[in-house]
Amino acid sequence: LKCECESEEVRLARASPRHAVRNKASPKAAAMASINPQYQQIGEQFTQHYYQIFDSNRQGLVALYNDSSLLTFEGEQFMGATSIVQKIVSLPFQTVQHQVVKADCQPNPSNGGVIVFVTGNLIVDGGAATPLKFAQVFHLAPSGGSFFCQNDMFRLNIG
């Protein structure tokens, strides 16, 4: 027997799952709920911290990555904190200084993380007269109340 007291809306919802979904919170509203409101501050602080360690003690960068981290350095990929830091430590210069020109930050609503796009100058072995231009992207993922670098992409801007 069919109940005649059902409203038209209830019958439509039961007959069409697509209609029922429209009554739920929108995907945009759900995504906004997982955006870290401090994404700009997190991205800027990470960038400053990362380059300070890079310029003074490259081996210390190991704490900013984990076993699932991935670095793409000039098209070559390295996975895991140890492998990434081995690559960074092996770079052929004695001294380096990063000068950040701009760091653009965006929230990553899929995991509450932060994406940072950095452009700047790289002064290698005291060559301030001929700085190299670089671009770097970090995907910072949350982990136990802090963040680690999940993805790192680096390119020199030559050409």
mmCIF file of C-alpha atoms in Angstrom:
data_model
loop_
_atom_site.group_PDB
_atom_site.id
_atom_site.type_symbol
_atom_site.label_atom_id
_atom_site.label_comp_id
_atom_site.label_asym_id
_atom_site.label_seq_id
_atom_site.Cartn_x
_atom_site.Cartn_y
_atom_site.Cartn_z
ATOM 1 C CA LEU A 1 0.000 0.000 0.000
ATOM 2 C CA LYS A 2 1.160 3.475 -0.791
ATOM 3 C CA CYS A 3 0.707 6.126 1.868
ATOM 4 C CA GLU A 4 -1.198 9.074 0.447
ATOM 5 C CA CYS A 5 -0.062 11.327 3.287
ATOM 6 C CA GLU A 6 3.515 11.588 1.949
ATOM 7 C CA SER A 7 4.341 15.023 0.678
ATOM 8 C CA GLU A 8 5.418 15.559 -2.884
ATOM 9 C CA GLU A 9 8.895 16.535 -1.616
ATOM 10 C CA VAL A 10 9.359 13.246 0.262
ATOM 11 C CA ARG A 11 8.252 11.220 -2.786
ATOM 12 C CA LEU A 12 10.678 13.137 -5.027
ATOM 13 C CA ALA A 13 13.538 12.666 -2.560
ATOM 14 C CA ARG A 14 12.922 8.930 -2.397
ATOM 15 C CA ALA A 15 12.544 8.620 -6.172
ATOM 16 C CA SER A 16 15.520 10.801 -7.067
ATOM 17 C CA PRO A 17 18.675 10.649 -4.963
ATOM 18 C CA ARG A 18 19.934 13.669 -6.885
ATOM 19 C CA HIS A 19 17.096 15.744 -5.475
ATOM 20 C CA ALA A 20 17.899 14.614 -1.940
ATOM 21 C CA VAL A 21 21.534 15.702 -2.291
ATOM 22 C CA ARG A 22 20.444 19.239 -3.080
ATOM 23 C CA ASN A 23 19.038 19.556 0.410
ATOM 24 C CA LYS A 24 22.406 18.825 2.036
ATOM 25 C CA ALA A 25 25.157 21.379 2.673
ATOM 26 C CA SER A 26 26.830 22.446 -0.555
ATOM 27 C CA PRO A 27 30.310 21.106 -1.406
ATOM 28 C CA LYS A 28 31.588 24.693 -1.262
ATOM 29 C CA ALA A 29 30.337 25.083 2.317
ATOM 30 C CA ALA A 30 31.944 21.775 3.290
ATOM 31 C CA ALA A 31 35.262 22.831 1.745
ATOM 32 C CA MET A 32 35.194 26.167 3.528
ATOM 33 C CA ALA A 33 34.844 24.328 6.838
ATOM 34 C CA SER A 34 38.280 22.696 6.407
ATOM 35 C CA ILE A 35 40.194 25.824 5.389
ATOM 36 C CA ASN A 36 42.738 26.822 7.992
ATOM 37 C CA PRO A 37 42.017 30.525 8.639
ATOM 38 C CA GLN A 38 45.693 31.098 9.499
ATOM 39 C CA TYR A 39 46.968 29.825 6.141
ATOM 40 C CA GLN A 40 48.754 33.092 5.272
ATOM 41 C CA GLN A 41 50.602 33.263 8.591
ATOM 42 C CA ILE A 42 51.469 29.542 8.470
ATOM 43 C CA GLY A 43 52.826 29.835 4.919
ATOM 44 C CA GLU A 44 54.883 32.943 5.628
ATOM 45 C CA GLN A 45 56.335 31.561 8.867
ATOM 46 C CA PHE A 46 57.207 28.237 7.244
ATOM 47 C CA THR A 47 58.929 30.002 4.338
ATOM 48 C CA GLN A 48 61.044 32.145 6.656
ATOM 49 C CA HIS A 49 61.930 29.145 8.844
ATOM 50 C CA TYR A 50 62.740 26.880 5.876
ATOM 51 C CA TYR A 51 65.175 29.299 4.208
ATOM 52 C CA GLN A 52 66.815 30.233 7.515
ATOM 53 C CA ILE A 53 67.622 26.547 8.107
ATOM 54 C CA PHE A 54 68.572 25.963 4.458
ATOM 55 C CA ASP A 55 71.027 28.870 4.505
ATOM 56 C CA SER A 56 72.672 27.930 7.816
ATOM 57 C CA ASN A 57 72.406 24.127 8.271
ATOM 58 C CA ARG A 58 70.903 22.224 5.328
ATOM 59 C CA GLN A 59 70.993 18.944 7.275
ATOM 60 C CA GLY A 60 68.487 20.479 9.716
ATOM 61 C CA LEU A 61 65.808 20.484 6.998
ATOM 62 C CA VAL A 62 65.172 16.778 7.680
ATOM 63 C CA ALA A 63 62.769 17.751 10.476
ATOM 64 C CA LEU A 64 60.510 19.614 8.006
ATOM 65 C CA TYR A 65 59.829 16.560 5.814
ATOM 66 C CA ASN A 66 58.576 13.036 6.515
ATOM 67 C CA ASP A 67 58.776 9.618 4.824
ATOM 68 C CA SER A 68 55.954 10.429 2.378
ATOM 69 C CA SER A 69 57.368 13.833 1.352
ATOM 70 C CA LEU A 70 58.262 14.345 -2.298
ATOM 71 C CA LEU A 71 60.776 16.830 -3.744
ATOM 72 C CA THR A 72 60.991 17.637 -7.440
ATOM 73 C CA PHE A 73 64.281 19.479 -7.950
ATOM 74 C CA GLU A 74 64.860 20.660 -11.519
ATOM 75 C CA GLY A 75 62.725 17.756 -12.779
ATOM 76 C CA GLU A 76 64.395 15.052 -10.650
ATOM 77 C CA GLN A 77 62.278 13.454 -7.920
ATOM 78 C CA PHE A 78 63.287 12.414 -4.392
ATOM 79 C CA MET A 79 60.976 10.730 -1.896
ATOM 80 C CA GLY A 80 61.291 10.700 1.889
ATOM 81 C CA ALA A 81 63.010 13.088 4.286
ATOM 82 C CA THR A 82 66.398 11.361 4.155
ATOM 83 C CA SER A 83 66.565 11.226 0.358
ATOM 84 C CA ILE A 84 65.393 14.841 0.030
ATOM 85 C CA VAL A 85 67.949 16.195 2.483
ATOM 86 C CA GLN A 86 70.739 14.112 0.904
ATOM 87 C CA LYS A 87 69.972 15.864 -2.391
ATOM 88 C CA ILE A 88 69.892 19.319 -0.793
ATOM 89 C CA VAL A 89 73.137 18.733 1.125
ATOM 90 C CA SER A 90 74.857 17.494 -2.059
ATOM 91 C CA LEU A 91 74.239 20.725 -3.982
ATOM 92 C CA PRO A 92 77.557 22.098 -5.287
ATOM 93 C CA PHE A 93 78.013 25.284 -3.287
ATOM 94 C CA GLN A 94 79.560 26.201 0.039
ATOM 95 C CA THR A 95 77.353 29.110 1.050
ATOM 96 C CA VAL A 96 73.862 30.124 -0.006
ATOM 97 C CA GLN A 97 71.471 32.922 0.820
ATOM 98 C CA HIS A 98 67.805 32.977 -0.199
ATOM 99 C CA GLN A 99 66.164 36.358 -0.732
ATOM 100 C CA VAL A 100 62.393 35.905 -0.913
ATOM 101 C CA VAL A 101 60.784 38.383 -3.297
ATOM 102 C CA LYS A 102 57.226 37.089 -2.884
ATOM 103 C CA ALA A 103 55.475 34.237 -1.088
ATOM 104 C CA ASP A 104 51.877 33.649 -2.188
ATOM 105 C CA CYS A 105 49.849 31.395 0.109
ATOM 106 C CA GLN A 106 46.594 29.522 -0.436
ATOM 107 C CA PRO A 107 44.635 27.201 1.830
ATOM 108 C CA ASN A 108 44.225 23.569 0.774
ATOM 109 C CA PRO A 109 40.656 22.680 1.744
ATOM 110 C CA SER A 110 41.136 18.977 1.015
ATOM 111 C CA ASN A 111 43.402 18.486 4.039
ATOM 112 C CA GLY A 112 43.505 21.780 5.971
ATOM 113 C CA GLY A 113 47.000 22.382 4.623
ATOM 114 C CA VAL A 114 48.689 25.318 2.929
ATOM 115 C CA ILE A 115 50.180 25.795 -0.535
ATOM 116 C CA VAL A 116 53.012 28.326 -0.812
ATOM 117 C CA PHE A 117 54.494 29.659 -4.065
ATOM 118 C CA VAL A 118 57.821 31.437 -3.546
ATOM 119 C CA THR A 119 59.861 33.516 -5.970
ATOM 120 C CA GLY A 120 63.208 35.003 -5.129
ATOM 121 C CA ASN A 121 66.937 35.376 -5.576
ATOM 122 C CA LEU A 122 69.598 32.856 -4.704
ATOM 123 C CA ILE A 123 73.064 34.126 -3.817
ATOM 124 C CA VAL A 124 75.554 31.283 -4.082
ATOM 125 C CA ASP A 125 79.129 31.398 -2.746
ATOM 126 C CA GLY A 126 79.043 35.160 -2.259
ATOM 127 C CA GLY A 127 77.958 35.976 -5.816
ATOM 128 C CA ALA A 128 75.709 38.896 -4.852
ATOM 129 C CA ALA A 129 76.447 40.599 -8.172
ATOM 130 C CA THR A 130 74.886 37.715 -10.088
ATOM 131 C CA PRO A 131 71.984 36.278 -8.076
ATOM 132 C CA LEU A 132 70.073 33.357 -9.550
ATOM 133 C CA LYS A 133 66.286 33.653 -9.858
ATOM 134 C CA PHE A 134 64.287 30.758 -8.409
ATOM 135 C CA ALA A 135 60.726 29.572 -7.896
ATOM 136 C CA GLN A 136 59.624 27.038 -5.294
ATOM 137 C CA VAL A 137 56.260 25.555 -4.307
ATOM 138 C CA PHE A 138 55.543 23.950 -0.932
ATOM 139 C CA HIS A 139 52.475 21.933 0.017
ATOM 140 C CA LEU A 140 52.322 21.971 3.811
ATOM 141 C CA ALA A 141 50.220 19.222 5.345
ATOM 142 C CA PRO A 142 48.955 19.178 8.937
ATOM 143 C CA SER A 143 50.401 16.591 11.295
ATOM 144 C CA GLY A 144 49.798 16.437 15.036
ATOM 145 C CA GLY A 145 49.185 20.130 15.613
ATOM 146 C CA SER A 146 51.953 21.339 13.286
ATOM 147 C CA PHE A 147 52.820 21.116 9.590
ATOM 148 C CA PHE A 148 55.364 19.271 7.465
ATOM 149 C CA CYS A 149 56.377 19.724 3.847
ATOM 150 C CA GLN A 150 54.434 17.075 1.904
ATOM 151 C CA ASN A 151 55.450 18.346 -1.543
ATOM 152 C CA ASP A 152 58.305 20.603 -2.618
ATOM 153 C CA MET A 153 59.003 21.722 -6.198
ATOM 154 C CA PHE A 154 62.069 23.801 -7.048
ATOM 155 C CA ARG A 155 63.223 25.420 -10.298
ATOM 156 C CA LEU A 156 65.891 27.926 -11.219
ATOM 157 C CA ASN A 157 64.471 30.546 -13.567
ATOM 158 C CA ILE A 158 67.077 30.455 -16.304
ATOM 159 C CA GLY A 159 66.413 31.333 -19.865
#
